[in-house]
mmCIF file of C-alpha atoms and ligand atoms in Angstrom:
data_model
loop_
_atom_site.group_PDB
_atom_site.id
_atom_site.type_symbol
_atom_site.label_atom_id
_atom_site.label_comp_id
_atom_site.label_asym_id
_atom_site.label_seq_id
_atom_site.Cartn_x
_atom_site.Cartn_y
_atom_site.Cartn_z
ATOM 1 C CA MET A 1 0.735 5.175 32.944
ATOM 2 C CA ASN A 2 1.844 5.504 29.332
ATOM 3 C CA LYS A 3 1.910 9.234 28.566
ATOM 4 C CA ARG A 4 2.015 8.687 24.802
ATOM 5 C CA VAL A 5 -1.154 6.566 24.876
ATOM 6 C CA LYS A 6 -2.878 9.108 27.116
ATOM 7 C CA ASP A 7 -1.901 12.038 24.840
ATOM 8 C CA VAL A 8 -3.161 10.355 21.667
ATOM 9 C CA VAL A 9 -6.352 8.864 23.128
ATOM 10 C CA ASP A 10 -7.249 12.120 24.885
ATOM 11 C CA ALA A 11 -6.907 13.929 21.537
ATOM 12 C CA ILE A 12 -9.045 11.321 19.736
ATOM 13 C CA VAL A 13 -11.766 11.619 22.364
ATOM 14 C CA VAL A 14 -11.789 15.424 22.143
ATOM 15 C CA ALA A 15 -11.931 15.281 18.335
ATOM 16 C CA VAL A 16 -14.883 12.852 18.359
ATOM 17 C CA GLN A 17 -16.711 14.863 21.021
ATOM 18 C CA ARG A 18 -16.305 17.984 18.892
ATOM 19 C CA VAL A 19 -17.789 16.234 15.841
ATOM 20 C CA LEU A 20 -20.734 14.869 17.856
ATOM 21 C CA ASP A 21 -21.425 18.389 19.043
ATOM 22 C CA GLU A 22 -20.916 20.229 15.742
ATOM 23 C CA LYS A 23 -22.994 17.708 13.763
ATOM 24 C CA VAL A 24 -25.701 17.554 16.479
ATOM 25 C CA VAL A 25 -25.578 13.750 16.427
ATOM 26 C CA THR A 26 -28.704 12.261 18.009
ATOM 27 C CA GLU A 27 -28.837 9.350 20.459
ATOM 28 C CA SER A 28 -30.378 7.207 17.726
ATOM 29 C CA GLU A 29 -27.546 8.033 15.315
ATOM 30 C CA TYR A 30 -25.007 7.381 18.052
ATOM 31 C CA ARG A 31 -26.519 3.913 18.735
ATOM 32 C CA THR A 32 -26.530 3.172 14.998
ATOM 33 C CA ALA A 33 -22.838 4.042 14.869
ATOM 34 C CA VAL A 34 -22.022 1.823 17.850
ATOM 35 C CA HIS A 35 -23.903 -1.102 16.272
ATOM 36 C CA TYR A 36 -22.075 -0.438 13.012
ATOM 37 C CA LEU A 37 -18.695 -0.698 14.742
ATOM 38 C CA MET A 38 -19.796 -3.951 16.443
ATOM 39 C CA ASN A 39 -20.726 -5.247 12.992
ATOM 40 C CA VAL A 40 -17.301 -4.246 11.651
ATOM 41 C CA ALA A 41 -15.683 -6.263 14.448
ATOM 42 C CA GLU A 42 -17.918 -9.297 13.788
ATOM 43 C CA HIS A 43 -16.886 -9.223 10.131
ATOM 44 C CA ARG A 44 -13.212 -8.889 11.142
ATOM 45 C CA GLU A 45 -12.955 -5.640 9.177
ATOM 46 C CA ILE A 46 -11.470 -3.344 11.819
ATOM 47 C CA ALA A 47 -8.098 -3.341 10.043
ATOM 48 C CA LEU A 48 -9.751 -2.751 6.665
ATOM 49 C CA LEU A 49 -11.899 0.120 7.930
ATOM 50 C CA CYS A 50 -8.974 1.806 9.705
ATOM 51 C CA ASP A 51 -6.696 1.380 6.675
ATOM 52 C CA VAL A 52 -9.256 2.900 4.291
ATOM 53 C CA PHE A 53 -9.647 6.065 6.324
ATOM 54 C CA PHE A 54 -6.450 6.526 8.347
ATOM 55 C CA ASP A 55 -3.407 4.609 7.049
ATOM 56 C CA SER A 56 -2.620 7.171 4.348
ATOM 57 C CA THR A 57 -2.542 9.909 7.000
ATOM 58 C CA VAL A 58 -0.041 7.988 9.125
ATOM 59 C CA VAL A 59 2.108 7.444 6.029
ATOM 60 C CA ALA A 60 1.884 11.117 5.010
ATOM 61 C CA THR A 61 2.914 12.140 8.513
ATOM 62 C CA LYS A 62 5.937 9.842 8.264
ATOM 63 C CA ALA A 63 6.803 11.315 4.849
ATOM 64 C CA ARG A 64 6.865 14.862 6.235
ATOM 65 C CA ARG A 65 9.701 14.015 8.629
ATOM 66 C CA SER A 66 11.650 11.878 6.154
ATOM 67 C CA GLN A 67 14.245 12.640 3.470
ATOM 68 C CA ALA A 68 13.738 9.235 1.861
ATOM 69 C CA SER A 69 11.543 8.407 -1.141
ATOM 70 C CA THR A 70 7.829 8.960 -0.730
ATOM 71 C CA PRO A 71 6.317 6.108 1.299
ATOM 72 C CA ALA A 72 2.858 4.635 0.741
ATOM 73 C CA ILE A 73 0.460 2.310 2.504
ATOM 74 C CA GLU A 74 1.534 -1.338 2.688
ATOM 75 C CA GLY A 75 -1.913 -2.847 2.259
ATOM 76 C CA PRO A 76 -2.886 -6.345 3.383
ATOM 77 C CA TYR A 77 -1.231 -8.466 0.681
ATOM 78 C CA TYR A 78 2.467 -8.450 1.626
ATOM 79 C CA ARG A 79 4.091 -11.829 2.333
ATOM 80 C CA ASP A 80 7.521 -12.102 3.928
ATOM 81 C CA ASP A 81 8.049 -15.562 2.414
ATOM 82 C CA ALA A 82 8.222 -14.426 -1.212
ATOM 83 C CA PRO A 83 10.993 -16.177 -3.188
ATOM 84 C CA LEU A 84 14.268 -14.633 -4.295
ATOM 85 C CA VAL A 85 14.064 -13.842 -7.999
ATOM 86 C CA ASP A 86 16.707 -12.858 -10.532
ATOM 87 C CA ASP A 87 15.213 -10.848 -13.348
ATOM 88 C CA ARG A 88 11.621 -12.004 -13.736
ATOM 89 C CA LEU A 89 8.531 -12.620 -11.594
ATOM 90 C CA LYS A 90 6.563 -15.786 -12.250
ATOM 91 C CA VAL A 91 3.244 -15.139 -14.007
ATOM 92 C CA TYR A 92 0.569 -17.432 -15.410
ATOM 93 C CA ASP A 93 0.903 -18.640 -18.997
ATOM 94 C CA THR A 94 -2.707 -17.541 -19.391
ATOM 95 C CA ASP A 95 -1.799 -14.015 -18.338
ATOM 96 C CA ASP A 96 -2.642 -11.411 -20.973
ATOM 97 C CA HIS A 97 1.087 -10.637 -21.060
ATOM 98 C CA LYS A 98 1.083 -6.883 -21.165
ATOM 99 C CA PRO A 99 4.767 -6.707 -20.259
ATOM 100 C CA LEU A 100 6.086 -4.460 -17.527
ATOM 101 C CA LEU A 101 9.758 -3.683 -16.899
ATOM 102 C CA ILE A 102 10.571 -2.287 -13.475
ATOM 103 C CA GLN A 103 14.064 -0.847 -13.141
ATOM 104 C CA GLY A 104 15.972 1.734 -11.185
ATOM 105 C CA THR A 105 18.471 2.500 -8.506
ATOM 106 C CA VAL A 106 18.759 2.568 -4.736
ATOM 107 C CA ASN A 107 20.880 5.235 -3.057
ATOM 108 C CA ALA A 108 21.271 6.827 0.339
ATOM 109 C CA VAL A 109 20.140 10.411 0.951
ATOM 110 C CA ASP A 110 23.704 11.651 0.283
ATOM 111 C CA GLY A 111 23.806 9.790 -3.033
ATOM 112 C CA SER A 112 26.098 7.008 -1.876
ATOM 113 C CA VAL A 113 25.421 3.374 -2.717
ATOM 114 C CA VAL A 114 23.558 1.354 -0.104
ATOM 115 C CA GLU A 115 24.938 -2.138 0.446
ATOM 116 C CA ASN A 116 22.998 -5.380 0.784
ATOM 117 C CA VAL A 117 19.658 -4.026 -0.387
ATOM 118 C CA THR A 118 16.710 -6.347 -0.898
ATOM 119 C CA ILE A 119 13.526 -5.165 -2.602
ATOM 120 C CA ASP A 120 10.262 -7.004 -2.111
ATOM 121 C CA VAL A 121 8.054 -6.508 -5.161
ATOM 122 C CA TRP A 122 4.434 -7.589 -5.249
ATOM 123 C CA HIS A 123 1.433 -6.717 -7.391
ATOM 124 C CA SER A 124 -1.902 -8.003 -8.550
ATOM 125 C CA THR A 125 -2.683 -10.393 -11.357
ATOM 126 C CA PRO A 126 -4.204 -8.901 -14.515
ATOM 127 C CA ASP A 127 -7.605 -9.543 -12.932
ATOM 128 C CA GLY A 128 -6.754 -7.733 -9.728
ATOM 129 C CA LYS A 129 -5.962 -10.608 -7.364
ATOM 130 C CA TYR A 130 -2.947 -11.387 -5.149
ATOM 131 C CA SER A 131 -1.060 -14.655 -4.878
ATOM 132 C CA GLY A 132 -1.389 -16.353 -1.531
ATOM 133 C CA PHE A 133 -4.683 -14.605 -0.846
ATOM 134 C CA HIS A 134 -7.015 -15.247 -3.776
ATOM 135 C CA ASP A 135 -8.081 -18.365 -5.658
ATOM 136 C CA ASP A 136 -5.104 -20.532 -4.662
ATOM 137 C CA ILE A 137 -2.646 -18.584 -6.828
ATOM 138 C CA PRO A 138 0.802 -19.995 -5.893
ATOM 139 C CA THR A 139 2.615 -17.735 -3.450
ATOM 140 C CA ASP A 140 5.677 -17.458 -5.689
ATOM 141 C CA PHE A 141 3.657 -15.803 -8.484
ATOM 142 C CA TYR A 142 3.468 -12.040 -8.994
ATOM 143 C CA ARG A 143 5.856 -11.404 -6.092
ATOM 144 C CA GLY A 144 9.516 -11.828 -5.241
ATOM 145 C CA LYS A 145 12.598 -10.474 -3.521
ATOM 146 C CA LEU A 146 15.222 -8.726 -5.671
ATOM 147 C CA ARG A 147 18.856 -8.362 -4.686
ATOM 148 C CA VAL A 148 20.190 -4.974 -5.711
ATOM 149 C CA GLY A 149 23.549 -4.992 -7.505
ATOM 150 C CA ALA A 150 26.756 -3.524 -6.131
ATOM 151 C CA ASP A 151 26.192 -0.498 -8.397
ATOM 152 C CA GLY A 152 22.815 0.142 -6.765
ATOM 153 C CA GLY A 153 20.838 -0.939 -9.821
ATOM 154 C CA PHE A 154 17.926 -3.359 -10.150
ATOM 155 C CA ARG A 155 15.704 -4.612 -12.949
ATOM 156 C CA VAL A 156 12.842 -7.116 -13.078
ATOM 157 C CA ARG A 157 10.292 -8.107 -15.697
ATOM 158 C CA THR A 158 6.679 -8.992 -15.004
ATOM 159 C CA THR A 159 3.227 -8.203 -16.399
ATOM 160 C CA MET A 160 0.966 -5.246 -15.792
ATOM 161 C CA PRO A 161 -1.185 -5.283 -12.654
ATOM 162 C CA ALA A 162 -4.774 -4.061 -12.811
ATOM 163 C CA PRO A 163 -7.085 -1.880 -10.739
ATOM 164 C CA TYR A 164 -8.981 -3.864 -8.120
ATOM 165 C CA GLN A 165 -11.680 -3.407 -5.534
ATOM 166 C CA ILE A 166 -10.897 -3.741 -1.850
ATOM 167 C CA PRO A 167 -13.234 -6.190 -0.039
ATOM 168 C CA ASN A 168 -16.604 -4.505 -0.468
ATOM 169 C CA GLN A 169 -19.198 -7.095 0.560
ATOM 170 C CA GLY A 170 -19.044 -6.252 4.270
ATOM 171 C CA PRO A 171 -19.737 -3.214 6.451
ATOM 172 C CA THR A 172 -16.725 -1.232 5.145
ATOM 173 C CA GLY A 173 -17.952 -1.472 1.566
ATOM 174 C CA ALA A 174 -21.491 -0.678 2.711
ATOM 175 C CA LEU A 175 -20.286 2.501 4.423
ATOM 176 C CA LEU A 176 -18.327 3.637 1.367
ATOM 177 C CA GLU A 177 -21.412 3.092 -0.788
ATOM 178 C CA THR A 178 -23.637 4.928 1.703
ATOM 179 C CA MET A 179 -21.215 7.853 1.499
ATOM 180 C CA GLY A 180 -21.402 7.855 -2.305
ATOM 181 C CA GLY A 181 -17.883 6.516 -2.623
ATOM 182 C CA HIS A 182 -16.421 3.417 -4.245
ATOM 183 C CA SER A 183 -14.003 0.613 -3.428
ATOM 184 C CA TRP A 184 -11.552 0.806 -6.362
ATOM 185 C CA ARG A 185 -7.785 1.139 -6.169
ATOM 186 C CA PRO A 186 -5.719 2.134 -9.249
ATOM 187 C CA ALA A 187 -3.244 -0.395 -10.687
ATOM 188 C CA HIS A 188 -0.002 -0.304 -8.722
ATOM 189 C CA VAL A 189 3.140 -2.163 -7.754
ATOM 190 C CA HIS A 190 4.134 -2.520 -4.107
ATOM 191 C CA PHE A 191 7.732 -2.268 -2.904
ATOM 192 C CA LYS A 192 9.455 -2.858 0.414
ATOM 193 C CA VAL A 193 13.111 -1.793 0.288
ATOM 194 C CA LYS A 194 15.317 -3.120 3.082
ATOM 195 C CA ALA A 195 18.991 -2.703 3.955
ATOM 196 C CA PRO A 196 20.954 -3.107 7.210
ATOM 197 C CA GLY A 197 21.265 0.211 9.024
ATOM 198 C CA TYR A 198 18.540 1.923 6.981
ATOM 199 C CA GLU A 199 14.871 2.633 7.517
ATOM 200 C CA THR A 200 12.768 0.154 5.591
ATOM 201 C CA LEU A 201 10.954 1.973 2.784
ATOM 202 C CA THR A 202 7.447 0.687 2.059
ATOM 203 C CA THR A 203 5.780 2.267 -0.930
ATOM 204 C CA GLN A 204 3.709 1.812 -4.086
ATOM 205 C CA TYR A 205 4.087 3.200 -7.590
ATOM 206 C CA TYR A 206 1.221 3.899 -9.995
ATOM 207 C CA PHE A 207 0.766 4.369 -13.732
ATOM 208 C CA GLU A 208 0.116 7.736 -15.379
ATOM 209 C CA GLY A 209 -3.223 7.637 -17.168
ATOM 210 C CA GLY A 210 -4.492 4.598 -15.297
ATOM 211 C CA ASP A 211 -8.079 4.235 -14.085
ATOM 212 C CA TRP A 212 -8.694 5.488 -10.539
ATOM 213 C CA VAL A 213 -5.238 7.136 -10.255
ATOM 214 C CA THR A 214 -6.949 10.398 -9.394
ATOM 215 C CA ASP A 215 -9.680 8.798 -7.255
ATOM 216 C CA ASP A 216 -8.152 6.035 -5.104
ATOM 217 C CA CYS A 217 -10.598 4.741 -2.484
ATOM 218 C CA CYS A 218 -7.698 4.527 -0.004
ATOM 219 C CA ASN A 219 -6.409 8.012 -0.814
ATOM 220 C CA GLY A 220 -2.941 6.515 -1.209
ATOM 221 C CA VAL A 221 -1.693 8.178 -4.411
ATOM 222 C CA GLU A 222 0.906 10.943 -4.187
ATOM 223 C CA SER A 223 1.875 12.633 -7.457
ATOM 224 C CA SER A 224 5.522 11.642 -6.971
ATOM 225 C CA LEU A 225 4.441 7.980 -7.015
ATOM 226 C CA ILE A 226 2.840 8.143 -10.488
ATOM 227 C CA THR A 227 5.252 6.895 -13.147
ATOM 228 C CA PRO A 228 5.046 8.394 -16.661
ATOM 229 C CA ASP A 229 3.668 6.474 -19.616
ATOM 230 C CA VAL A 230 6.963 5.151 -21.026
ATOM 231 C CA VAL A 231 6.952 2.185 -23.428
ATOM 232 C CA GLU A 232 10.159 0.567 -24.708
ATOM 233 C CA ASP A 233 10.236 -2.472 -26.990
ATOM 234 C CA GLY A 234 6.545 -3.072 -26.311
ATOM 235 C CA ALA A 235 6.897 -3.023 -22.518
ATOM 236 C CA ARG A 236 5.596 -0.393 -20.134
ATOM 237 C CA VAL A 237 8.618 0.810 -18.188
ATOM 238 C CA MET A 238 8.535 1.841 -14.554
ATOM 239 C CA ASN A 239 11.731 3.778 -13.710
ATOM 240 C CA ILE A 240 12.269 4.304 -9.995
ATOM 241 C CA SER A 241 15.020 5.984 -7.981
ATOM 242 C CA PHE A 242 14.694 4.815 -4.401
ATOM 243 C CA VAL A 243 16.316 6.928 -1.702
ATOM 244 C CA MET A 244 16.858 5.408 1.730
ATOM 245 C CA GLU A 245 17.666 7.156 4.973
ATOM 246 C CA SER A 246 19.614 5.854 7.946
ATOM 247 C CA ALA A 247 17.703 4.025 10.640
ATOM 248 C CA HIS A 248 16.506 6.198 13.468
ATOM 249 C CA ALA A 249 14.134 5.854 16.379
ATOM 250 C CA GLU A 250 10.484 6.411 15.554
ATOM 251 C CA ALA A 251 9.649 9.972 16.561
ATOM 252 C CA GLY A 252 6.726 10.183 18.929
ATOM 253 C CA ALA A 253 6.193 6.506 19.660
ATOM 254 C CA ASN A 254 8.370 6.534 22.767
ATOM 255 C CA ALA A 255 7.994 10.175 23.646
HETATM 256 FE FE1 FE2 B 1 -2.182 -3.565 -3.721
#
């Protein structure tokens, strides 16, 4: 027997039973819900549905026991095969070229420099799509791996991402609409910061004043992840100070 699995599943079952009781859910409603979940599986949207409602909670729970920078949901559009880049991500010539400069530092919790840091950066096109997933956009566009300098600094130029809708043509989108919600995410840039001996930091940063920043369908925006509206030499500037903590065993998972 796996005690961890038993503890968590027992708690889920009790929580669902309590809701069924408190909301006086009828047999008909229960059957509708079961058929809905079967439909979610048929549309291969189990991951999407779970991420919309629960991923941000798992991330927030991780953040509470961490001294590192605020983490955020990874989302479905990360690719481990992104190319190494120097100071600029590839973008389309037809891009609207609203320039974005992303720069900052990476340090350990005690302020010391972290060695051999790589930062994966990825974000949407100006029309809200991701390379390698939408419309045959080459996989080396709008994403790349940065090597952080010996002084802990990094800097890369790209263009502004845009808000986008998560897949909304299937049962997940239908449920959000039925609940009076929407499927929009605010414009953001994803980061995955890696270094030997340190916990990998997966996060996203947003733009002050951007659409949907205060109403993300995935509930993924923390105030500390919203960067102020700074423009220098015509480019929006995203200044970030990443803090990494030493690697440690995941609390709970093996308890
Ligand atoms: Fe995203």
